[in-house]
mmCIF file of C-alpha atoms in Angstrom:
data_model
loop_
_atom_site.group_PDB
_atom_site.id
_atom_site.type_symbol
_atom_site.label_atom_id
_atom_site.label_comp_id
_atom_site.label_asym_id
_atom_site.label_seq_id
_atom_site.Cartn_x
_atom_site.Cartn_y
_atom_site.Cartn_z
ATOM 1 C CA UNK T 151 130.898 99.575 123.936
ATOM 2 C CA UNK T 152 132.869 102.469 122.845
ATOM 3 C CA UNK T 153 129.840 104.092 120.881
ATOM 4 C CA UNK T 154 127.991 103.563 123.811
ATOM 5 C CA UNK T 155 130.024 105.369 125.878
ATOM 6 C CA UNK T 156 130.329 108.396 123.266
ATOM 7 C CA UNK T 157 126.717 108.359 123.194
ATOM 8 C CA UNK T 158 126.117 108.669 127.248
ATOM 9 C CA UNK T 159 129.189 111.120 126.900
ATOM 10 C CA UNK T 160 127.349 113.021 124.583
ATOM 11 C CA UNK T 161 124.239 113.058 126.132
ATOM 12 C CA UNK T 162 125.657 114.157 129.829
ATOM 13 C CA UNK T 163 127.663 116.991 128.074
ATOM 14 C CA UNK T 164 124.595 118.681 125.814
ATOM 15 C CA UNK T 165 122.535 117.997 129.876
ATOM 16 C CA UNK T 166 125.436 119.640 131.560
ATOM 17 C CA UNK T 167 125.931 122.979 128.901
ATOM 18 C CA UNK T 168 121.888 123.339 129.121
ATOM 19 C CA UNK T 169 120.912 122.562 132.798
ATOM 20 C CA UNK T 170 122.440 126.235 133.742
ATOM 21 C CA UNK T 171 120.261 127.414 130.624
ATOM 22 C CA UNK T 172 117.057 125.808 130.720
ATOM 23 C CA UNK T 173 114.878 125.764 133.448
ATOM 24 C CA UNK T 174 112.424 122.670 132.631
ATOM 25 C CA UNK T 175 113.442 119.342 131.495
ATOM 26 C CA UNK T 176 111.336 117.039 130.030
ATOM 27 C CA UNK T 177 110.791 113.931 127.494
ATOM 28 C CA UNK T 178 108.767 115.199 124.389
ATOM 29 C CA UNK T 179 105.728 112.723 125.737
ATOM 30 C CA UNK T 180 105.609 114.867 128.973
ATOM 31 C CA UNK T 181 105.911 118.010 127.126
ATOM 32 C CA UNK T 182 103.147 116.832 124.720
ATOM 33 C CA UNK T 183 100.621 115.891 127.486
ATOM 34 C CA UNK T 184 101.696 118.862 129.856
ATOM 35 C CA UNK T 185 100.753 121.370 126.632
ATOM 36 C CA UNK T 186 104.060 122.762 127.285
ATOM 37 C CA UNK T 187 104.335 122.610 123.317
ATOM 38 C CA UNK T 188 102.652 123.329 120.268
ATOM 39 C CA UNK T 189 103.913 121.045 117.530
ATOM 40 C CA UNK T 190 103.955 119.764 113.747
ATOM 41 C CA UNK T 191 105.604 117.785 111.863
ATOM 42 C CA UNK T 192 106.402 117.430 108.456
ATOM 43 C CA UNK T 193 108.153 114.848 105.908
ATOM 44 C CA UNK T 194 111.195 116.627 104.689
ATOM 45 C CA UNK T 195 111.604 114.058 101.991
ATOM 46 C CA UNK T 196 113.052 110.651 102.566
ATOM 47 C CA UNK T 197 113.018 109.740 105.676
ATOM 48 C CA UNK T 198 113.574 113.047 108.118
ATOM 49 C CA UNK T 199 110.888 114.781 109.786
ATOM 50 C CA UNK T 200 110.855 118.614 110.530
ATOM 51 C CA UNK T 201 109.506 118.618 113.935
ATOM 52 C CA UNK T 202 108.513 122.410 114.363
ATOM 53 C CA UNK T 203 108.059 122.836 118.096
ATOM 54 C CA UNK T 204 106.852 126.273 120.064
ATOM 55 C CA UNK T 205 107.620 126.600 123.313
ATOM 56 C CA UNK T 206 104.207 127.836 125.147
ATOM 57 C CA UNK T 207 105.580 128.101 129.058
ATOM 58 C CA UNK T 208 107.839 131.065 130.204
ATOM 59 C CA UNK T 209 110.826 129.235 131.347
ATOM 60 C CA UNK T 210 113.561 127.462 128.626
ATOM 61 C CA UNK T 211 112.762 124.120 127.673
ATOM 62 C CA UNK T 212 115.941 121.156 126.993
ATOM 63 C CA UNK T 213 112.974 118.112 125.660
ATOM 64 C CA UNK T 214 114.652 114.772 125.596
ATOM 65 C CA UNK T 215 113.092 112.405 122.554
ATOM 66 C CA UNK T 216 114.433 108.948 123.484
ATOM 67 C CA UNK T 217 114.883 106.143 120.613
ATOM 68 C CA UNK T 218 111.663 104.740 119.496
ATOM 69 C CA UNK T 219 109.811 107.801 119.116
ATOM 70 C CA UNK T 220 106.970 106.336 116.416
ATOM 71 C CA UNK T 221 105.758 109.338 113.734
ATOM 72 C CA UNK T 222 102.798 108.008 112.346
ATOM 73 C CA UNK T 223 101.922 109.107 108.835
ATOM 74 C CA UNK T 224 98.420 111.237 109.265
ATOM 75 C CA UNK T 225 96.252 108.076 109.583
ATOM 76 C CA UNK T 226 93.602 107.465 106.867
ATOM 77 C CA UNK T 227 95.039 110.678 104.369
ATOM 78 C CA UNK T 228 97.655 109.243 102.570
ATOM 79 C CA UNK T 229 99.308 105.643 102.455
ATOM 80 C CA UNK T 230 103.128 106.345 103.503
ATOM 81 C CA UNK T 231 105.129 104.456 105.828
ATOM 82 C CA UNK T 232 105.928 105.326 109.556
ATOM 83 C CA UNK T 233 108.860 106.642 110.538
ATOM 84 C CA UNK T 234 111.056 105.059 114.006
ATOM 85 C CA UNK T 235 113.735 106.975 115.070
ATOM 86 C CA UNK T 236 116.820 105.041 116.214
ATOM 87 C CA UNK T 237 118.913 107.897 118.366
ATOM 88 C CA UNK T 238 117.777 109.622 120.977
ATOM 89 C CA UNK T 239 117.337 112.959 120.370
ATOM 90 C CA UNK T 240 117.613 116.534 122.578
ATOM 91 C CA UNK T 241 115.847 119.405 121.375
ATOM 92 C CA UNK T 242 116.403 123.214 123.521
ATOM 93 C CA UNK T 243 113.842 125.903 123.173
ATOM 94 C CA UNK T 244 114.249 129.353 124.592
ATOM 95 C CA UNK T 245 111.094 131.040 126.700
ATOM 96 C CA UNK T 246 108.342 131.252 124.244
ATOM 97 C CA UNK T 247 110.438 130.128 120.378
ATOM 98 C CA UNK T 248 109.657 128.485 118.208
ATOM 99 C CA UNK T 249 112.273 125.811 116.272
ATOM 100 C CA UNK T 250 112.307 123.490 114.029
ATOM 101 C CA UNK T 251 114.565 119.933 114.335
ATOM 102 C CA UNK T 252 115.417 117.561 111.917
ATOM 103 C CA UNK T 253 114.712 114.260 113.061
ATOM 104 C CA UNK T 254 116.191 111.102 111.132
ATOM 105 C CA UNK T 255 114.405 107.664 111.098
ATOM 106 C CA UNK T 256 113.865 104.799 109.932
ATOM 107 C CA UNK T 257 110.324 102.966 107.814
ATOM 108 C CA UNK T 258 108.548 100.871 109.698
ATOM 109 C CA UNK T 259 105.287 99.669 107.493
ATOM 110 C CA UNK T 260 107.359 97.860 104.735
ATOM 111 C CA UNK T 261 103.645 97.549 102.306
ATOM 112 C CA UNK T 262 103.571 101.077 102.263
ATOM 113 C CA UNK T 263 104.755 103.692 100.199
ATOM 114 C CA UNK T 264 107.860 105.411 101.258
ATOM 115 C CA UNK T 265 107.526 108.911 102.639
ATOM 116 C CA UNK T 266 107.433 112.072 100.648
ATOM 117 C CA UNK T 267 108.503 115.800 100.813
ATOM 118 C CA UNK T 268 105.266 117.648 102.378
ATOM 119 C CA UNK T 269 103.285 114.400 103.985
ATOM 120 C CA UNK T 270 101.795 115.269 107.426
ATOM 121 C CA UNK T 271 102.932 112.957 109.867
ATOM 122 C CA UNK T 272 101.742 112.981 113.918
ATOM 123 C CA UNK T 273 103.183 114.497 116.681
ATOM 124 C CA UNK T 274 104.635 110.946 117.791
ATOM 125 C CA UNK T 275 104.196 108.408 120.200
ATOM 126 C CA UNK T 276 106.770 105.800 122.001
ATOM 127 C CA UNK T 277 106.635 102.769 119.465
ATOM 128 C CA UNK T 278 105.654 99.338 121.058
ATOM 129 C CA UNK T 279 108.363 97.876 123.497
ATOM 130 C CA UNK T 280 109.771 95.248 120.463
ATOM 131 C CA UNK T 281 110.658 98.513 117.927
ATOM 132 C CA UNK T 282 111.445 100.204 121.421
ATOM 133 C CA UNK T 283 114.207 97.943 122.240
ATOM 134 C CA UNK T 284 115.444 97.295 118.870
ATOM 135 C CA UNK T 285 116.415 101.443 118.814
ATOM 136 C CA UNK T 286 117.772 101.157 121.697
ATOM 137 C CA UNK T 287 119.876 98.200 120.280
ATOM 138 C CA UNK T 288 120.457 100.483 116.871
ATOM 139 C CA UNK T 289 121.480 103.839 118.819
ATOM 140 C CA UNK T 290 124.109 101.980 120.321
ATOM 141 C CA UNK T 291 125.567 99.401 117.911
ATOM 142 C CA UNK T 292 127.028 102.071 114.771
ATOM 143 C CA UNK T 293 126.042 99.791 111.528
ATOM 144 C CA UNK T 294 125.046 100.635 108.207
ATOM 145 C CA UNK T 295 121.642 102.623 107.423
ATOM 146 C CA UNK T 296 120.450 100.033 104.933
ATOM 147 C CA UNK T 297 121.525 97.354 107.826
ATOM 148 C CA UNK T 298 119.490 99.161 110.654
ATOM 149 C CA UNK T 299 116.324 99.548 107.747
ATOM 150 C CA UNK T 300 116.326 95.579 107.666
ATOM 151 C CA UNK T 301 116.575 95.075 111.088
ATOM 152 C CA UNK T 302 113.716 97.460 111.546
ATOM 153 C CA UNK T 303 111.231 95.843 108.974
ATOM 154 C CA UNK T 304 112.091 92.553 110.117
ATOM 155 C CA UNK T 305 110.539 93.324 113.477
ATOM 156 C CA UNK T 306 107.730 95.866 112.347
ATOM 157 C CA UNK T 307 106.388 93.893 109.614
ATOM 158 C CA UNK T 308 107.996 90.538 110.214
ATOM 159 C CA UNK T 309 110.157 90.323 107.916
ATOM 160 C CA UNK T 310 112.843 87.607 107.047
ATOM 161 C CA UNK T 311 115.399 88.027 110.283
ATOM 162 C CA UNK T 312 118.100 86.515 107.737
ATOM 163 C CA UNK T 313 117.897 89.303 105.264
ATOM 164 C CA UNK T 314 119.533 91.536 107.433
ATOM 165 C CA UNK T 315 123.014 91.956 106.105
ATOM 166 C CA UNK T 316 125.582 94.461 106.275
ATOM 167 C CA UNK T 317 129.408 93.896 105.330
ATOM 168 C CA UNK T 318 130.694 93.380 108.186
ATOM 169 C CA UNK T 319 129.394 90.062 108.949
ATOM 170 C CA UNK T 320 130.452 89.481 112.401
ATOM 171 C CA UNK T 321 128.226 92.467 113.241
ATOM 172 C CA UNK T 322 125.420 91.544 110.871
ATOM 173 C CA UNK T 323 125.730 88.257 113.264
ATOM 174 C CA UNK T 324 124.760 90.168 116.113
ATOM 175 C CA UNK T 325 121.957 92.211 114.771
ATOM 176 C CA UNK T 326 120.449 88.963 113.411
ATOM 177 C CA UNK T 327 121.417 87.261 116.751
ATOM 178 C CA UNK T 328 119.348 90.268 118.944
ATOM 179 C CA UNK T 329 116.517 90.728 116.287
ATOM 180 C CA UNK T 330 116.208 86.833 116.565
ATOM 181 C CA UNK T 331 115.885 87.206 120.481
ATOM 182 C CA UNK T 332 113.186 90.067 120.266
ATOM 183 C CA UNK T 333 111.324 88.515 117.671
ATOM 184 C CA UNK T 334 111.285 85.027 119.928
ATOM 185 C CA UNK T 335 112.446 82.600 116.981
ATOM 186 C CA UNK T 336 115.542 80.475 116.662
ATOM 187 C CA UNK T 337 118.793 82.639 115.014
ATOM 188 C CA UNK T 338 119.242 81.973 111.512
#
C-alpha cells in the first residue's frame, strides 16, 4: 500500500510541476495516433529501450506511457523477445524537441532470444488486458526483477505459475496467488 501511494504521489507531483509547463497532455497511444510524435525505438542492450521521441506540434508535450506498454521486436527481421514495461512512465517534450527516454521492461516471448544492443523494436502498443493487469499488479507491489520476469512469462507464454519465487516468500505467495487468478487456474 505504501508503494502505491509513493507511486500516485509521484505521479501527481511530476503532473503538478509540468501542467504550468506543458500545454498538451496525452497517453503515448493518443500522441501516436494524433501524429503529435515522430518516434523510434531502439534496444539499448538488455532489456531497456531508447524511445527517441520528436515533438511535431507547437505547444509542450507531458505524454503519459501507462504499465503494459508492449514493444514488439520489428516483426519478421530478427527473432528477439518483446519487451512489457511494468511502471508507468511520463515523458515531457518542449515545442518542437526531440528526446530520448530510457524505458525499462520486462521479456515477454520466453522461446525467443533475449534482446540485443541495436535491435529495432516498434513504436508500442497497450499489451492484452492479462499482461495489462499483471503491470499494473508489478508497478505497485516492489519485488525482485528476476521475481517480476517469472511472473511475466508465466502469463505471456504460460509458464509454470509455481516457478515464480522470490525470497521473500510471503510476497512470492501473493504474486503466485494474483498470477493464479489472472491466469484462471487453481493457486499452487
Amino acid at each position: 500500500m505504501k508503494a502505491q501511494s509513493f507511486i500516485l504521489s509521484s505521479l501527481l507531483l511530476v503532473n503538478c510541476v509540468y501542467t504550468s509547463v506543458a500545454k498538451t497532455k496525452v497517453s503515448l497511444g493518443q500522441a501516436l495516433e494524433k501524429k503529435m510524435i515522430i518516434a523510434k525505438s531502439i534496444c539499448a542492450g538488455g532489456l531497456e529501450i531508447n524511445y527517441n521521441i520528436t515533438n511535431l506540434i507547437k505547444d509542450s508535450l507531458v505524454i503519459l506511457v501507462p504499465a503494459g506498454w508492449r514493444f514488439d521486436s520489428d516483426a519478421g527481421k530478427n527473432d528477439y523477445q518483446d519487451i512489457l514495461t511494468t511502471q508507468p512512465e511520463v515523458f515531457v517534450l518542449g515545442s518542437k524537441q526531440t528526446k530520448t527516454f530510457d524505458v525499462k521492461g520486462f521479456c515477454c516471448e520466453y522461446t525467443k532470444g533475449g534482446p540485443i544492443k541495436g535491435a529495432k523494436y516498434t513504436l508500442g502498443k497497450l499489451a492484452d488486458s492479462n499482461l495489462v493487469s499483471l503491470a499494473r499488479f508489478l508497478s505497485i507491489h516492489p519485488i525482485d526483477l528476476n521475481t517480476q520476469q517469472y511472473s511475466v512469462w508465466a502469463i505471456s507464454d504460460n509458464k509454470e505459475t509455481a516457478n515464480i519465487a522470490c525470497s521473500n516468500d510471503s510476497l512470492a505467495g501473493v504474486v503466485r496467488s494474483f498470477v493464479s487468478k489472472v491466469k484462471g487456474e487453481p493457486q499452487p
